[in-house]
Amino acid sequence: MSFSLPALAPILRRYWMPLGLIAVCTVLEGILVLGDLGILATPRARQTAYEYGGFWPGLLDEWRPNYAVQPYAMFLTYAFLHSGPTHLIFNMVTLWSLAWAVIQRVGSSGFCLLYTGAVLGGAVGFGLLAETTRPMVGASGGLFGLAGGILAWSYIDRFSASLGLWPVVRAVAGLLVLNLVMWWLMDGLLAWETHLGGFVAGWVTALLVDPRSRPDQAE
């Protein structure tokens, strides 16, 4: 099967936002990997990126920031950094799979609002609940927010269609179990606070972006 640029153009126009996010995150991680391998002139590229772009809970207290707006910028910048290629690949594949459903419902602008709200919510959740001084990086707050938004729409669609809500409950329970398993596998280093904050923010933002029920889309 071959693809031509004219055939790909509609996909690029409709899904430019998640494709752009994937491109930016991939380029940044590529630069950090080159630094890890000593190919770049700056071997501390990853440490420097985390110092300036990661989410540091201490900056919400009395820590001195590296630049004036860092305590505010980190609520967004953390989502563009990852802890390594595996972390990046897992998150970007998940981002692409979730973005399709969101954009089909609310378009690129709605996706942007939902993802941004979820990223901010993830940072708030980590800042309020995490008992650590280590930095937090990764797009998972935004990803759990996209999942929360999709489930919020599924809830109102199924409720309006007088369908059972068990599929929504089962999906939420599945996300909870996934977090428990990942927390165990990662020896407690999972930023579950970010996932929780992103999910809640995504659920709420989704209903603000598109509060209308669509019973015909209930599954």
PDB file of C-alpha atoms in Angstrom:
ATOM      1  CA  MET A   1       0.000   0.000   0.000  1.00  0.00           C
ATOM      2  CA  SER A   2       1.377   3.393  -0.951  1.00  0.00           C
ATOM      3  CA  PHE A   3       0.508   6.809   0.417  1.00  0.00           C
ATOM      4  CA  SER A   4       0.688  10.076  -1.478  1.00  0.00           C
ATOM      5  CA  LEU A   5       1.040  13.513   0.044  1.00  0.00           C
ATOM      6  CA  PRO A   6      -2.418  14.604  -1.219  1.00  0.00           C
ATOM      7  CA  ALA A   7      -3.924  11.549   0.505  1.00  0.00           C
ATOM      8  CA  LEU A   8      -2.135  12.373   3.760  1.00  0.00           C
ATOM      9  CA  ALA A   9      -3.012  16.075   3.687  1.00  0.00           C
ATOM     10  CA  PRO A  10      -6.471  15.726   5.308  1.00  0.00           C
ATOM     11  CA  ILE A  11      -4.992  13.644   8.142  1.00  0.00           C
ATOM     12  CA  LEU A  12      -2.203  16.161   8.696  1.00  0.00           C
ATOM     13  CA  ARG A  13      -4.684  19.053   8.762  1.00  0.00           C
ATOM     14  CA  ARG A  14      -7.056  17.343  11.164  1.00  0.00           C
ATOM     15  CA  TYR A  15      -4.482  15.825  13.503  1.00  0.00           C
ATOM     16  CA  TRP A  16      -1.742  18.454  13.382  1.00  0.00           C
ATOM     17  CA  MET A  17      -1.961  19.111  17.115  1.00  0.00           C
ATOM     18  CA  PRO A  18      -1.097  15.613  18.410  1.00  0.00           C
ATOM     19  CA  LEU A  19       1.393  15.160  15.572  1.00  0.00           C
ATOM     20  CA  GLY A  20       3.057  18.417  16.596  1.00  0.00           C
ATOM     21  CA  LEU A  21       3.214  17.348  20.248  1.00  0.00           C
ATOM     22  CA  ILE A  22       4.717  14.008  19.270  1.00  0.00           C
ATOM     23  CA  ALA A  23       7.298  15.747  17.070  1.00  0.00           C
ATOM     24  CA  VAL A  24       8.360  18.216  19.761  1.00  0.00           C
ATOM     25  CA  CYS A  25       8.629  15.557  22.479  1.00  0.00           C
ATOM     26  CA  THR A  26      10.550  13.230  20.159  1.00  0.00           C
ATOM     27  CA  VAL A  27      13.037  15.906  19.091  1.00  0.00           C
ATOM     28  CA  LEU A  28      13.654  16.935  22.700  1.00  0.00           C
ATOM     29  CA  GLU A  29      14.194  13.348  23.844  1.00  0.00           C
ATOM     30  CA  GLY A  30      16.455  12.739  20.848  1.00  0.00           C
ATOM     31  CA  ILE A  31      18.642  15.663  21.905  1.00  0.00           C
ATOM     32  CA  LEU A  32      18.802  14.366  25.479  1.00  0.00           C
ATOM     33  CA  VAL A  33      19.728  10.869  24.299  1.00  0.00           C
ATOM     34  CA  LEU A  34      22.550  12.330  22.201  1.00  0.00           C
ATOM     35  CA  GLY A  35      23.738  14.109  25.331  1.00  0.00           C
ATOM     36  CA  ASP A  36      23.551  10.870  27.336  1.00  0.00           C
ATOM     37  CA  LEU A  37      25.699   9.163  24.704  1.00  0.00           C
ATOM     38  CA  GLY A  38      28.266  11.952  24.793  1.00  0.00           C
ATOM     39  CA  ILE A  39      27.642  12.903  21.171  1.00  0.00           C
ATOM     40  CA  LEU A  40      26.610  16.431  22.094  1.00  0.00           C
ATOM     41  CA  ALA A  41      29.127  18.879  23.483  1.00  0.00           C
ATOM     42  CA  THR A  42      26.964  19.215  26.613  1.00  0.00           C
ATOM     43  CA  PRO A  43      26.985  15.885  28.488  1.00  0.00           C
ATOM     44  CA  ARG A  44      24.617  17.278  31.152  1.00  0.00           C
ATOM     45  CA  ALA A  45      21.850  17.970  28.635  1.00  0.00           C
ATOM     46  CA  ARG A  46      19.310  15.782  30.408  1.00  0.00           C
ATOM     47  CA  GLN A  47      20.089  17.116  33.868  1.00  0.00           C
ATOM     48  CA  THR A  48      19.930  20.681  32.595  1.00  0.00           C
ATOM     49  CA  ALA A  49      16.610  20.050  30.828  1.00  0.00           C
ATOM     50  CA  TYR A  50      15.121  18.626  34.012  1.00  0.00           C
ATOM     51  CA  GLU A  51      16.504  21.485  36.089  1.00  0.00           C
ATOM     52  CA  TYR A  52      14.870  24.080  33.854  1.00  0.00           C
ATOM     53  CA  GLY A  53      11.806  22.253  32.526  1.00  0.00           C
ATOM     54  CA  GLY A  54      10.813  19.602  35.045  1.00  0.00           C
ATOM     55  CA  PHE A  55       8.139  20.105  37.675  1.00  0.00           C
ATOM     56  CA  TRP A  56       9.856  20.731  41.019  1.00  0.00           C
ATOM     57  CA  PRO A  57       7.513  20.752  44.057  1.00  0.00           C
ATOM     58  CA  GLY A  58      10.113  22.724  46.000  1.00  0.00           C
ATOM     59  CA  LEU A  59       9.593  25.712  43.710  1.00  0.00           C
ATOM     60  CA  LEU A  60       6.105  26.019  45.168  1.00  0.00           C
ATOM     61  CA  ASP A  61       7.715  26.715  48.534  1.00  0.00           C
ATOM     62  CA  GLU A  62      10.991  28.492  49.118  1.00  0.00           C
ATOM     63  CA  TRP A  63      13.303  27.060  46.468  1.00  0.00           C
ATOM     64  CA  ARG A  64      15.061  29.598  44.280  1.00  0.00           C
ATOM     65  CA  PRO A  65      14.063  29.231  40.591  1.00  0.00           C
ATOM     66  CA  ASN A  66      16.570  29.176  37.733  1.00  0.00           C
ATOM     67  CA  TYR A  67      14.574  31.899  35.954  1.00  0.00           C
ATOM     68  CA  ALA A  68      11.809  34.229  37.045  1.00  0.00           C
ATOM     69  CA  VAL A  69       8.782  32.458  35.576  1.00  0.00           C
ATOM     70  CA  GLN A  70       9.943  28.887  36.220  1.00  0.00           C
ATOM     71  CA  PRO A  71       7.456  28.265  39.085  1.00  0.00           C
ATOM     72  CA  TYR A  72       4.664  28.976  36.584  1.00  0.00           C
ATOM     73  CA  ALA A  73       6.164  27.649  33.354  1.00  0.00           C
ATOM     74  CA  MET A  74       6.902  24.247  34.884  1.00  0.00           C
ATOM     75  CA  PHE A  75       3.141  23.549  35.025  1.00  0.00           C
ATOM     76  CA  LEU A  76       3.399  23.051  31.253  1.00  0.00           C
ATOM     77  CA  THR A  77       7.041  22.388  30.393  1.00  0.00           C
ATOM     78  CA  TYR A  78       7.263  19.135  32.353  1.00  0.00           C
ATOM     79  CA  ALA A  79       4.910  17.471  29.868  1.00  0.00           C
ATOM     80  CA  PHE A  80       7.391  17.865  26.982  1.00  0.00           C
ATOM     81  CA  LEU A  81      10.216  16.001  28.753  1.00  0.00           C
ATOM     82  CA  HIS A  82      10.585  12.275  29.374  1.00  0.00           C
ATOM     83  CA  SER A  83      12.835  10.019  31.400  1.00  0.00           C
ATOM     84  CA  GLY A  84      14.114   8.065  28.408  1.00  0.00           C
ATOM     85  CA  PRO A  85      13.197   6.559  25.014  1.00  0.00           C
ATOM     86  CA  THR A  86      10.952   3.844  26.500  1.00  0.00           C
ATOM     87  CA  HIS A  87       8.973   6.402  28.485  1.00  0.00           C
ATOM     88  CA  LEU A  88       8.663   8.578  25.383  1.00  0.00           C
ATOM     89  CA  ILE A  89       7.533   5.799  23.040  1.00  0.00           C
ATOM     90  CA  PHE A  90       4.900   4.490  25.444  1.00  0.00           C
ATOM     91  CA  ASN A  91       3.485   7.969  26.015  1.00  0.00           C
ATOM     92  CA  MET A  92       3.503   9.028  22.367  1.00  0.00           C
ATOM     93  CA  VAL A  93       1.775   5.845  21.177  1.00  0.00           C
ATOM     94  CA  THR A  94      -0.857   6.380  23.874  1.00  0.00           C
ATOM     95  CA  LEU A  95      -1.217  10.048  22.931  1.00  0.00           C
ATOM     96  CA  TRP A  96      -1.870   9.199  19.295  1.00  0.00           C
ATOM     97  CA  SER A  97      -4.409   6.488  20.113  1.00  0.00           C
ATOM     98  CA  LEU A  98      -6.378   8.753  22.469  1.00  0.00           C
ATOM     99  CA  ALA A  99      -6.136  11.854  20.272  1.00  0.00           C
ATOM    100  CA  TRP A 100      -8.170  10.231  17.499  1.00  0.00           C
ATOM    101  CA  ALA A 101     -11.253   9.821  19.693  1.00  0.00           C
ATOM    102  CA  VAL A 102     -10.987  13.312  21.159  1.00  0.00           C
ATOM    103  CA  ILE A 103     -10.520  15.099  17.834  1.00  0.00           C
ATOM    104  CA  GLN A 104     -13.346  13.130  16.258  1.00  0.00           C
ATOM    105  CA  ARG A 105     -15.627  14.598  18.928  1.00  0.00           C
ATOM    106  CA  VAL A 106     -14.407  18.149  19.521  1.00  0.00           C
ATOM    107  CA  GLY A 107     -11.839  18.896  16.815  1.00  0.00           C
ATOM    108  CA  SER A 108      -8.303  20.232  17.179  1.00  0.00           C
ATOM    109  CA  SER A 109      -9.265  23.243  19.287  1.00  0.00           C
ATOM    110  CA  GLY A 110     -11.198  21.059  21.715  1.00  0.00           C
ATOM    111  CA  PHE A 111      -8.269  18.650  21.882  1.00  0.00           C
ATOM    112  CA  CYS A 112      -5.924  21.532  22.678  1.00  0.00           C
ATOM    113  CA  LEU A 113      -8.157  22.772  25.505  1.00  0.00           C
ATOM    114  CA  LEU A 114      -8.607  19.295  26.966  1.00  0.00           C
ATOM    115  CA  TYR A 115      -4.927  18.358  26.782  1.00  0.00           C
ATOM    116  CA  THR A 116      -3.770  21.677  28.227  1.00  0.00           C
ATOM    117  CA  GLY A 117      -6.279  21.476  31.062  1.00  0.00           C
ATOM    118  CA  ALA A 118      -5.176  17.922  31.827  1.00  0.00           C
ATOM    119  CA  VAL A 119      -1.474  18.822  31.825  1.00  0.00           C
ATOM    120  CA  LEU A 120      -2.156  21.692  34.232  1.00  0.00           C
ATOM    121  CA  GLY A 121      -4.324  19.447  36.387  1.00  0.00           C
ATOM    122  CA  GLY A 122      -1.614  16.811  36.486  1.00  0.00           C
ATOM    123  CA  ALA A 123       0.885  19.372  37.735  1.00  0.00           C
ATOM    124  CA  VAL A 124      -1.546  20.608  40.372  1.00  0.00           C
ATOM    125  CA  GLY A 125      -2.165  17.053  41.540  1.00  0.00           C
ATOM    126  CA  PHE A 126       1.563  16.371  41.857  1.00  0.00           C
ATOM    127  CA  GLY A 127       2.200  19.684  43.583  1.00  0.00           C
ATOM    128  CA  LEU A 128      -0.536  19.094  46.154  1.00  0.00           C
ATOM    129  CA  LEU A 129      -0.129  15.385  46.841  1.00  0.00           C
ATOM    130  CA  ALA A 130       3.460  14.347  46.149  1.00  0.00           C
ATOM    131  CA  GLU A 131       5.737  14.021  49.160  1.00  0.00           C
ATOM    132  CA  THR A 132       9.030  14.269  47.317  1.00  0.00           C
ATOM    133  CA  THR A 133      11.639  16.769  46.224  1.00  0.00           C
ATOM    134  CA  ARG A 134      12.451  14.948  42.967  1.00  0.00           C
ATOM    135  CA  PRO A 135      11.339  16.437  39.653  1.00  0.00           C
ATOM    136  CA  MET A 136       8.403  15.105  37.652  1.00  0.00           C
ATOM    137  CA  VAL A 137       8.468  14.825  33.860  1.00  0.00           C
ATOM    138  CA  GLY A 138       6.311  13.175  31.206  1.00  0.00           C
ATOM    139  CA  ALA A 139       3.096  13.600  29.266  1.00  0.00           C
ATOM    140  CA  SER A 140       1.134  11.101  31.352  1.00  0.00           C
ATOM    141  CA  GLY A 141      -0.888  13.797  33.139  1.00  0.00           C
ATOM    142  CA  GLY A 142      -2.201  14.927  29.775  1.00  0.00           C
ATOM    143  CA  LEU A 143      -2.780  11.331  28.664  1.00  0.00           C
ATOM    144  CA  PHE A 144      -4.822  10.443  31.719  1.00  0.00           C
ATOM    145  CA  GLY A 145      -6.726  13.660  31.138  1.00  0.00           C
ATOM    146  CA  LEU A 146      -7.577  12.597  27.591  1.00  0.00           C
ATOM    147  CA  ALA A 147      -8.752   9.254  28.946  1.00  0.00           C
ATOM    148  CA  GLY A 148     -10.782  11.038  31.618  1.00  0.00           C
ATOM    149  CA  GLY A 149     -12.386  13.250  28.991  1.00  0.00           C
ATOM    150  CA  ILE A 150     -13.311  10.321  26.766  1.00  0.00           C
ATOM    151  CA  LEU A 151     -14.846   8.507  29.741  1.00  0.00           C
ATOM    152  CA  ALA A 152     -16.744  11.645  30.793  1.00  0.00           C
ATOM    153  CA  TRP A 153     -18.335  11.865  27.346  1.00  0.00           C
ATOM    154  CA  SER A 154     -19.064   8.144  27.401  1.00  0.00           C
ATOM    155  CA  TYR A 155     -20.774   8.588  30.754  1.00  0.00           C
ATOM    156  CA  ILE A 156     -23.129  11.346  29.606  1.00  0.00           C
ATOM    157  CA  ASP A 157     -23.798   9.595  26.278  1.00  0.00           C
ATOM    158  CA  ARG A 158     -24.707   6.317  27.941  1.00  0.00           C
ATOM    159  CA  PHE A 159     -26.743   8.031  30.660  1.00  0.00           C
ATOM    160  CA  SER A 160     -28.748   9.957  28.066  1.00  0.00           C
ATOM    161  CA  ALA A 161     -29.333   6.777  26.070  1.00  0.00           C
ATOM    162  CA  SER A 162     -30.487   4.943  29.226  1.00  0.00           C
ATOM    163  CA  LEU A 163     -27.645   2.469  28.861  1.00  0.00           C
ATOM    164  CA  GLY A 164     -25.757   0.857  31.694  1.00  0.00           C
ATOM    165  CA  LEU A 165     -22.741   2.675  33.095  1.00  0.00           C
ATOM    166  CA  TRP A 166     -20.749  -0.468  33.830  1.00  0.00           C
ATOM    167  CA  PRO A 167     -18.366   0.002  30.850  1.00  0.00           C
ATOM    168  CA  VAL A 168     -17.365   3.408  32.237  1.00  0.00           C
ATOM    169  CA  VAL A 169     -16.913   2.033  35.754  1.00  0.00           C
ATOM    170  CA  ARG A 170     -14.897  -0.879  34.370  1.00  0.00           C
ATOM    171  CA  ALA A 171     -12.619   1.473  32.420  1.00  0.00           C
ATOM    172  CA  VAL A 172     -11.989   3.648  35.479  1.00  0.00           C
ATOM    173  CA  ALA A 173     -11.246   0.535  37.539  1.00  0.00           C
ATOM    174  CA  GLY A 174      -8.862  -0.614  34.814  1.00  0.00           C
ATOM    175  CA  LEU A 175      -6.940   2.653  34.999  1.00  0.00           C
ATOM    176  CA  LEU A 176      -6.736   2.288  38.778  1.00  0.00           C
ATOM    177  CA  VAL A 177      -5.374  -1.247  38.496  1.00  0.00           C
ATOM    178  CA  LEU A 178      -2.898  -0.102  35.834  1.00  0.00           C
ATOM    179  CA  ASN A 179      -1.567   2.554  38.189  1.00  0.00           C
ATOM    180  CA  LEU A 180      -1.235   0.070  41.045  1.00  0.00           C
ATOM    181  CA  VAL A 181       0.681  -2.378  38.855  1.00  0.00           C
ATOM    182  CA  MET A 182       2.954   0.334  37.454  1.00  0.00           C
ATOM    183  CA  TRP A 183       3.560   1.731  40.950  1.00  0.00           C
ATOM    184  CA  TRP A 184       4.629  -1.725  42.101  1.00  0.00           C
ATOM    185  CA  LEU A 185       6.842  -2.371  39.060  1.00  0.00           C
ATOM    186  CA  MET A 186       8.502   1.031  39.461  1.00  0.00           C
ATOM    187  CA  ASP A 187       9.167   0.570  43.198  1.00  0.00           C
ATOM    188  CA  GLY A 188       6.859   3.424  44.146  1.00  0.00           C
ATOM    189  CA  LEU A 189       8.416   5.953  41.765  1.00  0.00           C
ATOM    190  CA  LEU A 190       5.254   6.326  39.679  1.00  0.00           C
ATOM    191  CA  ALA A 191       3.856   9.869  39.698  1.00  0.00           C
ATOM    192  CA  TRP A 192       0.319   8.656  40.406  1.00  0.00           C
ATOM    193  CA  GLU A 193      -0.518  12.101  41.746  1.00  0.00           C
ATOM    194  CA  THR A 194      -0.040  13.489  38.239  1.00  0.00           C
ATOM    195  CA  HIS A 195      -2.235  10.782  36.758  1.00  0.00           C
ATOM    196  CA  LEU A 196      -4.997  11.476  39.266  1.00  0.00           C
ATOM    197  CA  GLY A 197      -4.837  15.235  38.789  1.00  0.00           C
ATOM    198  CA  GLY A 198      -4.791  14.884  35.015  1.00  0.00           C
ATOM    199  CA  PHE A 199      -7.724  12.467  34.999  1.00  0.00           C
ATOM    200  CA  VAL A 200      -9.919  14.682  37.185  1.00  0.00           C
ATOM    201  CA  ALA A 201      -9.001  17.814  35.233  1.00  0.00           C
ATOM    202  CA  GLY A 202      -9.620  16.015  31.939  1.00  0.00           C
ATOM    203  CA  TRP A 203     -13.039  14.813  33.056  1.00  0.00           C
ATOM    204  CA  VAL A 204     -14.097  18.303  34.134  1.00  0.00           C
ATOM    205  CA  THR A 205     -12.569  20.061  31.116  1.00  0.00           C
ATOM    206  CA  ALA A 206     -14.235  17.649  28.697  1.00  0.00           C
ATOM    207  CA  LEU A 207     -17.674  18.500  30.075  1.00  0.00           C
ATOM    208  CA  LEU A 208     -16.881  22.195  29.787  1.00  0.00           C
ATOM    209  CA  VAL A 209     -15.644  21.851  26.214  1.00  0.00           C
ATOM    210  CA  ASP A 210     -18.574  19.694  25.079  1.00  0.00           C
ATOM    211  CA  PRO A 211     -21.339  19.219  27.674  1.00  0.00           C
ATOM    212  CA  ARG A 212     -23.831  17.919  25.091  1.00  0.00           C
ATOM    213  CA  SER A 213     -24.818  14.294  25.249  1.00  0.00           C
ATOM    214  CA  ARG A 214     -24.684  12.272  22.037  1.00  0.00           C
ATOM    215  CA  PRO A 215     -26.721   9.128  22.658  1.00  0.00           C
ATOM    216  CA  ASP A 216     -26.086   7.943  19.097  1.00  0.00           C
ATOM    217  CA  GLN A 217     -22.374   7.642  19.936  1.00  0.00           C
ATOM    218  CA  ALA A 218     -22.901   5.602  23.098  1.00  0.00           C
ATOM    219  CA  GLU A 219     -21.131   2.252  22.990  1.00  0.00           C
TER     220      GLU A 219
END
